[in-house]
Structures are given as C-alpha cells and as structure tokens.
Amino acid sequence: MKKLINSPEQVVPDALRGMAAAHPDLRVDHENRVVLRASGAVEGKVGLVSGGGSGHEPMHGGFVGHGMLDAACAGEVFTSPTPDQMQAATLAVSGGAGVLHIVKNYTGDVMNFEMAAELAAAEGDVEVRSVVVDDDVAVQDSLYTAGRRGVGATVLLEKIVGAAAEERRDLAACEELAKKVNGNARSMGMALTSCVVPAAGVPTFELGDDEFELGIGIHGEPGRERRRLGPLREVAEQLVEPVLQDLPAADGAPVVAFVNSMGGTPLIELYGLYAEVAAICEKAGVSIARSLVGPYITSLEMAGASVTLLRADDDLLSLWDAPVSTPGLRWGM
Amino acid sequence: MKKLINSPEQVVPDALRGMAAAHPDLRVDHENRVVLRASGAVEGKVGLVSGGGSGHEPMHGGFVGHGMLDAACAGEVFTSPTPDQMQAATLAVSGGAGVLHIVKNYTGDVMNFEMAAELAAAEGDVEVRSVVVDDDVAVQDSLYTAGRRGVGATVLLEKIVGAAAEERRDLAACEELAKKVNGNARSMGMALTSCVVPAAGVPTFELGDDEFELGIGIHGEPGRERRRLGPLREVAEQLVEPVLQDLPAADGAPVVAFVNSMGGTPLIELYGLYAEVAAICEKAGVSIARSLVGPYITSLEMAGASVTLLRADDDLLSLWDAPVSTPGLRWGM
Amino acid sequence: MADADQASLAALTDWLRRFAAAVARDERHLTDLDAKIGDADHGSNLRRGTAAVVEALDADPPGDVGAAFKQAGMTLVKTVGGASGPLYGTFMLRFGTTAGAVDALDATALGTALRAGYDGVVARGKAEPGDKTMVDVLEPCLTVFDEAVAGGAGAAAAARAAADAAPERRDATAPLLARKGRASYLGERSVGHVDPGSASTTLLLESLADALAGP
Amino acid sequence: MADADQASLAALTDWLRRFAAAVARDERHLTDLDAKIGDADHGSNLRRGTAAVVEALDADPPGDVGAAFKQAGMTLVKTVGGASGPLYGTFMLRFGTTAGAVDALDATALGTALRAGYDGVVARGKAEPGDKTMVDVLEPCLTVFDEAVAGGAGAAAAARAAADAAPERRDATAPLLARKGRASYLGERSVGHVDPGSASTTLLLESLADALAGP
Ligand SMILES: Nc1ncnc2c1ncn2[C@@H]1O[C@H](COP(=O)(O)OP(=O)(O)O)[C@@H](O)[C@H]1O
Ligand SMILES: Nc1ncnc2c1ncn2[C@@H]1O[C@H](COP(=O)(O)OP(=O)(O)O)[C@@H](O)[C@H]1O
Ligand SMILES: [Mg+2]
Ligand SMILES: [Mg+2]
Ligand SMILES: [Mg+2]
Ligand SMILES: [Mg+2]
C-alpha cells in the first residue's frame, strides 16, 4: 500500500486537521469529528446534517458552508460515523427550526442515524427529521435486500435542499423537497480498479486487465457484475441506459446530469464520458439543463465513474443555481 | 491499460467535446483545439492565452473564464500544442490591448509559443508578450539544463494575472505581474505511481512498493531521485524544505500555499498533506494567507502531490481574492 | 473465578476482554472476509471498538454486570460505527439492562440477558435467520444455550454448548444469498463467502465459553 | 528514379514517405526510449506528424523540391507539437527554402539544404553537440556527408555514408548527461539511455539513403 499518510489510524484526523487549516470558513470539532460552519448555527434556519464514512471526499465535509450543509460527521474510512457524533452535530447546528439528517441508505448509516435521532428525541430539544437517499439503480431486487444504495444523488440533494434551507423553508418543506430530489434521481457506477482501505492495506478486490465492475457503490466493494471493458461509448451506455429506464418520466422536463469520478479517473477521461452521456441523452430526447462533472463522491483512489440524472423542475433548477460557498462546490458568491 | 476512452487518438477531442457540452460559458474551437470564453474577446482587455499538453486537467482549459484565461490551447497528451493553435487562440482573444502568452518552461512549449509569437509578429496586428513559468526547485543545476520546469505556479499565475487583466491593467503591467508571480513562487513534486500515457499504453516507469519519485514534473516522467517512502510528515518535509530554502525571503510577507494532487491522490490524503505543510510553515515562521488544496495541475491518474508556495503582497492577495468563474476555479461570482 | 452454575461479574468482564483479544488476533481475517462481500472494514471496526471497551473497563471498572455491559455497549456504539457498531452496541446495552445491577448471573439469567441482546440486534437490524448475518449464528446458538439450561446445564456448560455450535452455523452462511447489509448489494455474487459478522459472533460466543470455563 | 549524382523531386518525396514508414515501424521503440528519460510520446508524436506529411503529399502533390519541403515542414509544425515538432518542422522548412523551386538537387545542393535544415534546428533549439539531442547525430553525419561530396561522391553515396555513420552517433548519446529537453531534468539519471531524438534522426538519414538508392 502506497499512500500519503502517517498511519491508517491517523488518516481521518489528519485530513480533518488539514480541512480546518485550509478553510477558515469551517470549524472542525476534532473530538467528535464534525465539520461545521465557522459562523455557527443560523437562527431560524433548518440545520442540515449529513455524514458517513470517510473516503468519499469532498463529500460530506467539503459540502459544509453557505447554501449547503451545516455540519458533516466523518466516520472512519468507509465506516458510518456514530450516533454521538451525529448528536453533537445536531445540537451544534440547531437554530430553532429543526434539523434534517441526510442519510445515505447503508445499513450502518441508517442504524447510526436512527440511534442519533432517538437520542435527540430523548433530549427533546431539537426536532429531527431524516431523509434516506437511495438512488442507485444497480440494486435491482431492492425489496429483498437492504434496498438501493445512496450514491450520486446525495450531492445534488445536499446542494438543492441546502439552498432551500438557506431561503428559510421550514423543516417539513425541506424534508419534502429532499424526498422529491431523491425520488427523481437515479445513478449507476462502475470501477476500473479497486481501492485500498488504509486499515486493510491491500486492494479490496482484483480485476483483470480487460475487466471492469458494473454496478458498484462507493465503498470500494465489488459491483453487481464483472464485464469486459469496451470503448468509452459502450461503458457510457451501460451506465446511462439503466438510469434512463428507471428515471421518472415527466414529459419533457429536463435533467441535471452529474458525471462523477470515483477518485482515480482523471478529468480528461471524465469529460470524455460526459460527452458520451450528453450524446445518449440527446438521442433519448432527454434535455440536460444543468451539469456537474468532477470527483464529488469518491471511493478513495478508485478508478471509475458514476452517472446520476435528476429529473428537475423550475424550483429544483433555481435552487440548484442559488449561491453556494463550500470547499467542494461553489458559485454565485 | 484500463481507461475510460474510445481510443488513444480520441482522448483529447472527446474531452473537448465534453467540456463544450458541460460548460455553456465556454466555446471550443474543435479544429484548432482551443477552449475560449463563449462571450468572445473582451474589448480593451489584455487577452491571456495559455496552453500545453493535455493530461493536466483542469489546467488549462478548465481555467478559461471571467477572471482567468481567455483561451487555452490543448495539445496531445503531454505534448505541447502547435503554433497554429496558439495563433488561432491569439487572434480570437485579441481585444486590442495585446495578448500575453503564459508558457510553462518546457523546450517544446517554449519553441512552439516562440513560433506562434513569430507568426503573430509577422501578421503584425496583435502585440504579443510571453512569460515563461519556471518554479520547480527540483531542477537545481538549471544553468546546465533546459532550466526549471513550470509547474504549480502556473495555476496561481493564471488566476492572479487573470484578475489583473480583468481590471484592465495593460499588457506591460500584466507581463510585469506575471514575472513577479513567477519570481516569487517555488514548487516541488513527488509521485507514488507512474501514469499511463494513452498512446503508450504502459506505465512510463515502475516503482517499488516502498519507493517514491522525488522532484517530478507534470508529464509522468521519473523525478530527480527515487526515495524510500516514509510517513506523510517526512514526505511533507522533503517537499517543503527545498521550497522554503529557495523561496525569496520578504521579511514577514505571507504566502499562498497550494497543495496539489497529481491526479490519483485523493483529497483525504491531500488534506493530510496540507496539515503537515501548514505545520512546517508555522514552525518556519511563514504565515499562510491563502490556500488552495486539490487536483489543479495533474499528470493524468498519477498518484502523488506537489507543494507550491508563493510569497505574496497585498496586491497579489487582492488579485487572488478577486472574482473568478471557470470550471476549475470559482469564487466571488 | 468461574463457577459452573454462575457467571460472575469478573468472568463476564473477562468475556469482554477475551472477545477483544480474539478480535485483535483475527482482525485481518475478519477484514478479509468483509473484503469479499463488503467493504473491508469489519476487522478494524471491531478491533477499534473492543479495544476501547477494554480501555473503559480499565479506566472505570464497573461495579455490577448491568453497568459493565451498558458501559461496553455505549463504548461500542461510540467507537465502532458502521453496521456492526449499533448491532454489537445494542446487544451489549440490552444485555446490561436486562442483567441489571447484580454481581453474577445464573444460567437462566444469563440466557435471558443473551436473548435480550439478541432481540435488540433483531429490533435494530431487522434481519431474519437466513439473511446471511450475525443473526444466523446468534439465533440457533442461543437456542442451544437455552436447551442446555433446560437440560440442567450451568452457565459455563451452556455457554460451551452454544460456542461449540457456532462454527458450523458460521460456515453455513457461506452458501446463502445475502439479504441484509452491504453483502446484499452483491446479489448472487454474495454466495460462496462466509458472512464476516457471523465470524465475529462466533468469536463472541467462544470468548464467553472460555471466560466462564475459567483461566 | 534515383541517379547516383542527383536527388530528384520524386526521390526526395520518397524520402519523406520512407521516413514516415520507418517512424511508423519504430513508433513503439521511440516511445519506449522517451519513456526512459522523457515523457513517452516521441514515437506517437512523430508518427502522427509524418503520417500527416504523407497525407499532404497525396492530397496536394508539390511541384518542386522547395514546395515539397515547405509543405512537409508546415505540416510537421502543425501536427507534431512538443519539442520535436518545431525542430523537425524547422529542419524541413529551412531545407525547402534553401533548396528552392527546383526539381532535383545535386550532391552539393543537397548538402547545402541539409546544412540549412540543421542550422535551423540549432537556431530553434540552441543545443550543442554533446547535449544529448538529435544534434549529436545530425552534426557529425552532415559532416560525413560533406566530406563524401568533397571526395567526389554523388548524392546517393554521400547520403549512404551519412546514414552509415548515424547508428554509432545515436548510440554514443547513451553515456551522455542530458543538457537540453526533458531528459535534462533527470540529471545523472539521464545517463545510460539513448536519446530518442537521436534515434529518430538516424531513421531520417537512413530513409534518405534508401530513397536515393532507389527502389
Ligand atoms: N441488518 C443486519 N442485521 C444483522 N446483522 C447485520 C445487518 N447488517 C449487517 N449485519 C452484520 O454486520 C456485518 C458487517 O459489519 P461491518 O463490516 O462492521 O459494517 P459495515 O457493513 O457497515 O461495513 C455483516 O457481516 C453482518 O453480519
Ligand atoms: N533544444 C533541443 N535541441 C535539439 N533537440 C532537442 C532539443 N530538445 C529536445 N530535443 C530532441 O527532442 C527529442 C524529444 O522529442 P519529443 O519527445 O517528441 O518532444 P517532448 O520532449 O516535448 O516530449 C529529444 O530526444 C531530443 O533529441
Ligand atoms: Mg463499513
Ligand atoms: Mg512531450
Ligand atoms: Mg464492512
Ligand atoms: Mg517526449
């Protein structure tokens, strides 16, 4: 394993130290491993808390800031954070309008956030609602599994609901909106290589020189199936087709197209993928209103990519366009 | 070689198609492989043209936009673009106030930009000046070589001079400023892995499991020496020490600290490196006024990182803070 | 310390220490199992958590069984994360609550506390036997425990019977198709691999038997 | 086509075609050399450029030597990029300008045109012999050419003499420390590897000899 780390145990705290040092707009609660806005809780605003295992940077810590999250809890690499972290985050961002937990649908994340919500309910001070993101179409028989995974839609949801919270929509409206974004978004991912979990020290899986994993999540795990790697336009179809098939139709409504690198795939390849995705969408009569291309929800250094399409209406688009100022996503301010 | 590409020949044109599709603020001249602002040449503003081999994304095409470049010429992967591309870019961005070529100091880039400037001089319509960036302290005996390479400082320079051109400083002032930024910036890079040039299909070099290359450029080439990989804090010292030693002293003036991923090193490790860099600077009495952490000048999927320090004054800092809106760097608008 | 009929506070905290030692010993194996059908962290997750449990025991020795297991449960909840954190944490918390402020448990009380822990795992994770989770070891082995007690066995003998039944149940998870946790995302590809949580639960039951058997 | 004393337009365009074929054949080898001390693109750079030269010859057959080499030079400048594009491009442009609008070159005129091309390379790249660049092949081999002509050789024989001298000069770049181009960044580590540009220039001289020797 070759990594720029001090030791596997220090990866997460070292990264948090770096974030704190690099971003004066952020404050890091090192004891609880929570990234917060330096400006503190916003009176009268719904607080948005997310979190999850580390290794997906810039998500979630890099999405804390004006127009997006209020706090992000960092777990160990690929390991959900714990309820006490979430509880600390919840209390820290509460501005009296309630707190929304944004939870990706993984057994661990769901259970830990559930326990955090139970803690909050027991204390009684803060009203907490949760939304569970599950946009991954790779998990087909989701009735008989832990359900679909939460992947790319998380980024879009945090941006859009972040904007809504910033304009002081209330907790119920934010929860409703979050469910709407989740319900209208679908994703599919693939991997060219495994990644190396620092504590494990070896690649999670091995792939042949002409193979890729289709239908992966974001935890370096193998996907639904192993396929032979063809040219980019074939890969693009394998990603986009299942997304389009499952995407809620909405006669003519445009989409937000998000082409994401799993970490190791460089921008030059990602733009090539975006070109193919745009071409496929055009052919399918799906018009792209906004786009996002880059490494936003990653699996350490894994090479691979995912495609997320979000069926959007005017409200979603104007919330998407609203100013945001975080280390990972920034425009309009 | 596993890459998300259609073929080695199509890597650059495919990426340019993707950029054009993803960024309505940009226009791509596909014939000349030039990325331009969609809004066209700005009357009375110095035009900033850069360019270089592809594979360093987001640099340079991702830095075209308000407050930064006017045009970027894309060469083949790691191969300087050609004079005709640069000439097309120069004519396209000329707003009557002259054009500044920002050239990284590589033999190929310098010669091609020289020929482009000769073409421009022959046509006689546009006044062209050039600045050559050479901030890499790894090349020590630069008198006996092609000189220092242009690396991380290029990003800082394009941002700062871009802001100056936007506020209508004239060609001489922009050239002067560019030289000042270059003169005050120093960089050092390292690699954990090689990258694979698509047309070559195999890694440029092989490294042992406990080795890294110190003193690399940005073209996937081996570095000055091969070292045994220690903990991050050791690597950070090996990068920062030579930079600090060579950085122009300016009693107490702060620096802009830029910690860059070569592509394959994920953000979680990069923030760890930034934490170490910040600690070393603090110990050395160097105060960091601004920072930039991320993959901005890359070598395809190479794992590794570089550190750039720029000694800054108030003018540089306020130009750094000025609004910028490009795919790769954006704030204030 | 051990008495064939009773599980003393000392023996039960020894259980926690032995479990931590077993997890530390098998950390890599647990992580390797998780790499096959999960995300390669089960070993490091549990090692981090059980080490913290031992640290807490040392720093703040609990005065009764209930306190010991509530402390262990809270520690696991706060340090493990992932799926196994809430599950093992809930197991310990419910065990402690059910055991109460006593300094020993007889076989029946031990069985009741274990069963309460198990119910907590099911309430939290909603897995059923056959879903390829730790439940596939816990459920049948606790039945073995109860049957041994019904047949007159003391705490140590019942725990040994439960532990002896565990490896077979653990290995029996291999042919199953996962329906809970990360492994479920793999669909058919989860077949053929042992569930990592079943492996750690086997360590949990073996540690209990060893602790009650005395040094 | 070839005449021992003259280099006809046909023979000289055949030179360009043979050079393209040789580069295509050795593309991987040139790139491998460049991977050792450069950036692994010399083969693909030159193949792209020389293929474009052949395409231009086919699409727009030049009427005289000067036009042929100006076309080739501009094509290389526009398609190769990197260091070798301006260098080979300048070589061809100067060669064409010096040759002029003629339909053949005798040995002396060929030598003068080659020398002009070489001077263009030096003017552009500012390398000196010993810097571990293509200059280390061009310079001594053009001297061999000139000496052969002075000794009475025709164009074909002089070209053959120059080509025969090339491999040795190419290989002699291996022990040198690079002082120009990317290889110079490697410092001591550039020692022990043949310069890729010296290898392609050897192909250039061999192609010339073959073209003038006739089919
Ligand atoms: N819903 C559930 N009910 C019971 N056990 C579960 C459930 N989900 C997962 N597990 C257990 O947790 C183990 C994985 O734990 P771990 O790897 O630490 O967490 P994560 O899956 O979050 O990475 C699985 O092997 C399985 O035995
Ligand atoms: N200043 C120079 N003068 C002459 N030849 C040079 C000079 N710099 C580089 N070269 C030649 O160019 C070759 C490299 O070409 P190429 O790999 O195509 O370009 P790049 O170095 O830009 O990747 C070197 O092997 C060397 O022979
Ligand atoms: Mg996990
Ligand atoms: Mg090159
Ligand atoms: Mg796991
Ligand atoms: Mg090269």
PDB file of N, CA and C in Angstrom, chain D residues 5-60:
ATOM      1  N   ASP D   5      24.012  10.838 -58.827  1.00  0.00           N
ATOM      2  CA  ASP D   5      24.523  12.187 -58.605  1.00  0.00           C
ATOM      3  C   ASP D   5      23.461  13.198 -58.222  1.00  0.00           C
ATOM      4  N   GLN D   6      22.205  12.842 -58.496  1.00  0.00           N
ATOM      5  CA  GLN D   6      21.117  13.790 -58.307  1.00  0.00           C
ATOM      6  C   GLN D   6      20.074  13.238 -57.332  1.00  0.00           C
ATOM      7  N   ALA D   7      19.446  14.138 -56.613  1.00  0.00           N
ATOM      8  CA  ALA D   7      18.281  13.752 -55.823  1.00  0.00           C
ATOM      9  C   ALA D   7      17.086  14.416 -56.481  1.00  0.00           C
ATOM     10  N   SER D   8      16.281  13.613 -57.148  1.00  0.00           N
ATOM     11  CA  SER D   8      15.127  14.157 -57.861  1.00  0.00           C
ATOM     12  C   SER D   8      14.009  14.502 -56.891  1.00  0.00           C
ATOM     13  N   LEU D   9      13.058  15.296 -57.376  1.00  0.00           N
ATOM     14  CA  LEU D   9      11.872  15.589 -56.550  1.00  0.00           C
ATOM     15  C   LEU D   9      11.214  14.279 -56.115  1.00  0.00           C
ATOM     16  N   ALA D  10      11.096  13.331 -57.056  1.00  0.00           N
ATOM     17  CA  ALA D  10      10.449  12.054 -56.717  1.00  0.00           C
ATOM     18  C   ALA D  10      11.221  11.328 -55.620  1.00  0.00           C
ATOM     19  N   ALA D  11      12.540  11.315 -55.737  1.00  0.00           N
ATOM     20  CA  ALA D  11      13.343  10.622 -54.732  1.00  0.00           C
ATOM     21  C   ALA D  11      13.224  11.328 -53.377  1.00  0.00           C
ATOM     22  N   LEU D  12      13.170  12.646 -53.434  1.00  0.00           N
ATOM     23  CA  LEU D  12      13.120  13.393 -52.172  1.00  0.00           C
ATOM     24  C   LEU D  12      11.744  13.258 -51.503  1.00  0.00           C
ATOM     25  N   THR D  13      10.665  13.206 -52.269  1.00  0.00           N
ATOM     26  CA  THR D  13       9.370  12.950 -51.621  1.00  0.00           C
ATOM     27  C   THR D  13       9.325  11.499 -51.137  1.00  0.00           C
ATOM     28  N   ASP D  14      10.005  10.615 -51.887  1.00  0.00           N
ATOM     29  CA  ASP D  14      10.110   9.234 -51.413  1.00  0.00           C
ATOM     30  C   ASP D  14      10.834   9.185 -50.059  1.00  0.00           C
ATOM     31  N   TRP D  15      11.788  10.051 -49.872  1.00  0.00           N
ATOM     32  CA  TRP D  15      12.467  10.176 -48.576  1.00  0.00           C
ATOM     33  C   TRP D  15      11.437  10.430 -47.467  1.00  0.00           C
ATOM     34  N   LEU D  16      10.581  11.392 -47.724  1.00  0.00           N
ATOM     35  CA  LEU D  16       9.576  11.731 -46.712  1.00  0.00           C
ATOM     36  C   LEU D  16       8.672  10.526 -46.430  1.00  0.00           C
ATOM     37  N   ARG D  17       8.295   9.803 -47.485  1.00  0.00           N
ATOM     38  CA  ARG D  17       7.434   8.629 -47.296  1.00  0.00           C
ATOM     39  C   ARG D  17       8.156   7.510 -46.541  1.00  0.00           C
ATOM     40  N   ARG D  18       9.400   7.307 -46.899  1.00  0.00           N
ATOM     41  CA  ARG D  18      10.170   6.262 -46.212  1.00  0.00           C
ATOM     42  C   ARG D  18      10.388   6.620 -44.735  1.00  0.00           C
ATOM     43  N   PHE D  19      10.635   7.904 -44.502  1.00  0.00           N
ATOM     44  CA  PHE D  19      10.803   8.332 -43.107  1.00  0.00           C
ATOM     45  C   PHE D  19       9.508   8.041 -42.333  1.00  0.00           C
ATOM     46  N   ALA D  20       8.377   8.371 -42.926  1.00  0.00           N
ATOM     47  CA  ALA D  20       7.094   8.100 -42.267  1.00  0.00           C
ATOM     48  C   ALA D  20       6.924   6.608 -41.990  1.00  0.00           C
ATOM     49  N   ALA D  21       7.306   5.785 -42.977  1.00  0.00           N
ATOM     50  CA  ALA D  21       7.160   4.342 -42.794  1.00  0.00           C
ATOM     51  C   ALA D  21       8.090   3.836 -41.688  1.00  0.00           C
ATOM     52  N   ALA D  22       9.295   4.355 -41.663  1.00  0.00           N
ATOM     53  CA  ALA D  22      10.262   3.919 -40.651  1.00  0.00           C
ATOM     54  C   ALA D  22       9.788   4.328 -39.249  1.00  0.00           C
ATOM     55  N   VAL D  23       9.246   5.539 -39.150  1.00  0.00           N
ATOM     56  CA  VAL D  23       8.747   6.011 -37.845  1.00  0.00           C
ATOM     57  C   VAL D  23       7.561   5.155 -37.406  1.00  0.00           C
ATOM     58  N   ALA D  24       6.678   4.847 -38.358  1.00  0.00           N
ATOM     59  CA  ALA D  24       5.516   4.012 -38.009  1.00  0.00           C
ATOM     60  C   ALA D  24       5.985   2.650 -37.515  1.00  0.00           C
ATOM     61  N   ARG D  25       6.976   2.106 -38.192  1.00  0.00           N
ATOM     62  CA  ARG D  25       7.514   0.797 -37.808  1.00  0.00           C
ATOM     63  C   ARG D  25       8.125   0.861 -36.402  1.00  0.00           C
ATOM     64  N   ASP D  26       8.878   1.913 -36.145  1.00  0.00           N
ATOM     65  CA  ASP D  26       9.616   2.003 -34.871  1.00  0.00           C
ATOM     66  C   ASP D  26       8.910   2.857 -33.822  1.00  0.00           C
ATOM     67  N   GLU D  27       7.649   3.170 -34.046  1.00  0.00           N
ATOM     68  CA  GLU D  27       6.942   4.059 -33.112  1.00  0.00           C
ATOM     69  C   GLU D  27       7.110   3.639 -31.658  1.00  0.00           C
ATOM     70  N   ARG D  28       6.831   2.376 -31.407  1.00  0.00           N
ATOM     71  CA  ARG D  28       6.885   1.922 -30.028  1.00  0.00           C
ATOM     72  C   ARG D  28       8.288   2.064 -29.439  1.00  0.00           C
ATOM     73  N   HIS D  29       9.286   1.715 -30.255  1.00  0.00           N
ATOM     74  CA  HIS D  29      10.661   1.812 -29.771  1.00  0.00           C
ATOM     75  C   HIS D  29      11.014   3.263 -29.417  1.00  0.00           C
ATOM     76  N   LEU D  30      10.607   4.195 -30.267  1.00  0.00           N
ATOM     77  CA  LEU D  30      10.902   5.610 -29.996  1.00  0.00           C
ATOM     78  C   LEU D  30      10.199   6.061 -28.719  1.00  0.00           C
ATOM     79  N   THR D  31       8.967   5.621 -28.545  1.00  0.00           N
ATOM     80  CA  THR D  31       8.224   5.992 -27.335  1.00  0.00           C
ATOM     81  C   THR D  31       8.847   5.339 -26.105  1.00  0.00           C
ATOM     82  N   ASP D  32       9.294   4.107 -26.258  1.00  0.00           N
ATOM     83  CA  ASP D  32       9.936   3.439 -25.120  1.00  0.00           C
ATOM     84  C   ASP D  32      11.214   4.177 -24.712  1.00  0.00           C
ATOM     85  N   LEU D  33      11.993   4.591 -25.699  1.00  0.00           N
ATOM     86  CA  LEU D  33      13.200   5.369 -25.371  1.00  0.00           C
ATOM     87  C   LEU D  33      12.799   6.636 -24.619  1.00  0.00           C
ATOM     88  N   ASP D  34      11.730   7.284 -25.081  1.00  0.00           N
ATOM     89  CA  ASP D  34      11.293   8.535 -24.463  1.00  0.00           C
ATOM     90  C   ASP D  34      10.729   8.288 -23.063  1.00  0.00           C
ATOM     91  N   ALA D  35      10.152   7.115 -22.840  1.00  0.00           N
ATOM     92  CA  ALA D  35       9.623   6.798 -21.507  1.00  0.00           C
ATOM     93  C   ALA D  35      10.765   6.760 -20.493  1.00  0.00           C
ATOM     94  N   LYS D  36      11.931   6.317 -20.953  1.00  0.00           N
ATOM     95  CA  LYS D  36      13.067   6.181 -20.033  1.00  0.00           C
ATOM     96  C   LYS D  36      13.553   7.533 -19.521  1.00  0.00           C
ATOM     97  N   ILE D  37      13.652   8.523 -20.401  1.00  0.00           N
ATOM     98  CA  ILE D  37      14.232   9.807 -19.980  1.00  0.00           C
ATOM     99  C   ILE D  37      13.367  10.992 -20.389  1.00  0.00           C
ATOM    100  N   GLY D  38      12.141  10.714 -20.822  1.00  0.00           N
ATOM    101  CA  GLY D  38      11.263  11.812 -21.228  1.00  0.00           C
ATOM    102  C   GLY D  38       9.844  11.518 -20.820  1.00  0.00           C
ATOM    103  N   ASP D  39       8.917  11.748 -21.713  1.00  0.00           N
ATOM    104  CA  ASP D  39       7.513  11.637 -21.350  1.00  0.00           C
ATOM    105  C   ASP D  39       6.728  10.680 -22.240  1.00  0.00           C
ATOM    106  N   ALA D  40       7.424   9.756 -22.853  1.00  0.00           N
ATOM    107  CA  ALA D  40       6.754   8.628 -23.528  1.00  0.00           C
ATOM    108  C   ALA D  40       5.864   9.055 -24.683  1.00  0.00           C
ATOM    109  N   ASP D  41       6.297  10.047 -25.453  1.00  0.00           N
ATOM    110  CA  ASP D  41       5.452  10.433 -26.579  1.00  0.00           C
ATOM    111  C   ASP D  41       6.207  10.638 -27.885  1.00  0.00           C
ATOM    112  N   HIS D  42       7.503  10.423 -27.921  1.00  0.00           N
ATOM    113  CA  HIS D  42       8.245  10.770 -29.134  1.00  0.00           C
ATOM    114  C   HIS D  42       7.757   9.952 -30.332  1.00  0.00           C
ATOM    115  N   GLY D  43       7.533   8.670 -30.135  1.00  0.00           N
ATOM    116  CA  GLY D  43       7.050   7.831 -31.233  1.00  0.00           C
ATOM    117  C   GLY D  43       5.688   8.270 -31.737  1.00  0.00           C
ATOM    118  N   SER D  44       4.742   8.475 -30.823  1.00  0.00           N
ATOM    119  CA  SER D  44       3.404   8.848 -31.293  1.00  0.00           C
ATOM    120  C   SER D  44       3.411  10.252 -31.882  1.00  0.00           C
ATOM    121  N   ASN D  45       4.216  11.144 -31.322  1.00  0.00           N
ATOM    122  CA  ASN D  45       4.315  12.489 -31.904  1.00  0.00           C
ATOM    123  C   ASN D  45       4.758  12.430 -33.365  1.00  0.00           C
ATOM    124  N   LEU D  46       5.867  11.744 -33.593  1.00  0.00           N
ATOM    125  CA  LEU D  46       6.432  11.722 -34.942  1.00  0.00           C
ATOM    126  C   LEU D  46       5.565  10.914 -35.902  1.00  0.00           C
ATOM    127  N   ARG D  47       4.942   9.836 -35.411  1.00  0.00           N
ATOM    128  CA  ARG D  47       4.094   9.062 -36.296  1.00  0.00           C
ATOM    129  C   ARG D  47       2.913   9.910 -36.766  1.00  0.00           C
ATOM    130  N   ARG D  48       2.287  10.612 -35.817  1.00  0.00           N
ATOM    131  CA  ARG D  48       1.176  11.491 -36.187  1.00  0.00           C
ATOM    132  C   ARG D  48       1.613  12.504 -37.245  1.00  0.00           C
ATOM    133  N   GLY D  49       2.780  13.098 -37.026  1.00  0.00           N
ATOM    134  CA  GLY D  49       3.250  14.158 -37.918  1.00  0.00           C
ATOM    135  C   GLY D  49       3.668  13.636 -39.283  1.00  0.00           C
ATOM    136  N   THR D  50       4.416  12.533 -39.312  1.00  0.00           N
ATOM    137  CA  THR D  50       4.891  12.035 -40.600  1.00  0.00           C
ATOM    138  C   THR D  50       3.739  11.433 -41.406  1.00  0.00           C
ATOM    139  N   ALA D  51       2.762  10.869 -40.728  1.00  0.00           N
ATOM    140  CA  ALA D  51       1.579  10.382 -41.452  1.00  0.00           C
ATOM    141  C   ALA D  51       0.862  11.555 -42.103  1.00  0.00           C
ATOM    142  N   ALA D  52       0.802  12.678 -41.397  1.00  0.00           N
ATOM    143  CA  ALA D  52       0.154  13.863 -41.967  1.00  0.00           C
ATOM    144  C   ALA D  52       0.950  14.394 -43.153  1.00  0.00           C
ATOM    145  N   VAL D  53       2.261  14.280 -43.097  1.00  0.00           N
ATOM    146  CA  VAL D  53       3.107  14.711 -44.213  1.00  0.00           C
ATOM    147  C   VAL D  53       2.767  13.885 -45.457  1.00  0.00           C
ATOM    148  N   VAL D  54       2.639  12.589 -45.292  1.00  0.00           N
ATOM    149  CA  VAL D  54       2.315  11.719 -46.425  1.00  0.00           C
ATOM    150  C   VAL D  54       0.916  12.041 -46.974  1.00  0.00           C
ATOM    151  N   GLU D  55      -0.016  12.278 -46.048  1.00  0.00           N
ATOM    152  CA  GLU D  55      -1.369  12.662 -46.466  1.00  0.00           C
ATOM    153  C   GLU D  55      -1.345  13.940 -47.308  1.00  0.00           C
ATOM    154  N   ALA D  56      -0.568  14.901 -46.863  1.00  0.00           N
ATOM    155  CA  ALA D  56      -0.484  16.173 -47.595  1.00  0.00           C
ATOM    156  C   ALA D  56       0.156  15.963 -48.963  1.00  0.00           C
ATOM    157  N   LEU D  57       1.176  15.099 -49.025  1.00  0.00           N
ATOM    158  CA  LEU D  57       1.821  14.792 -50.315  1.00  0.00           C
ATOM    159  C   LEU D  57       0.797  14.197 -51.273  1.00  0.00           C
ATOM    160  N   ASP D  58      -0.043  13.312 -50.752  1.00  0.00           N
ATOM    161  CA  ASP D  58      -1.053  12.668 -51.584  1.00  0.00           C
ATOM    162  C   ASP D  58      -2.136  13.660 -52.023  1.00  0.00           C
ATOM    163  N   ALA D  59      -2.556  14.472 -51.056  1.00  0.00           N
ATOM    164  CA  ALA D  59      -3.684  15.361 -51.327  1.00  0.00           C
ATOM    165  C   ALA D  59      -3.279  16.506 -52.246  1.00  0.00           C
ATOM    166  N   ASP D  60      -2.053  16.917 -52.107  1.00  0.00           N
ATOM    167  CA  ASP D  60      -1.635  18.154 -52.772  1.00  0.00           C
ATOM    168  C   ASP D  60      -0.185  17.980 -53.230  1.00  0.00           C
TER     169      ASP D  60
END
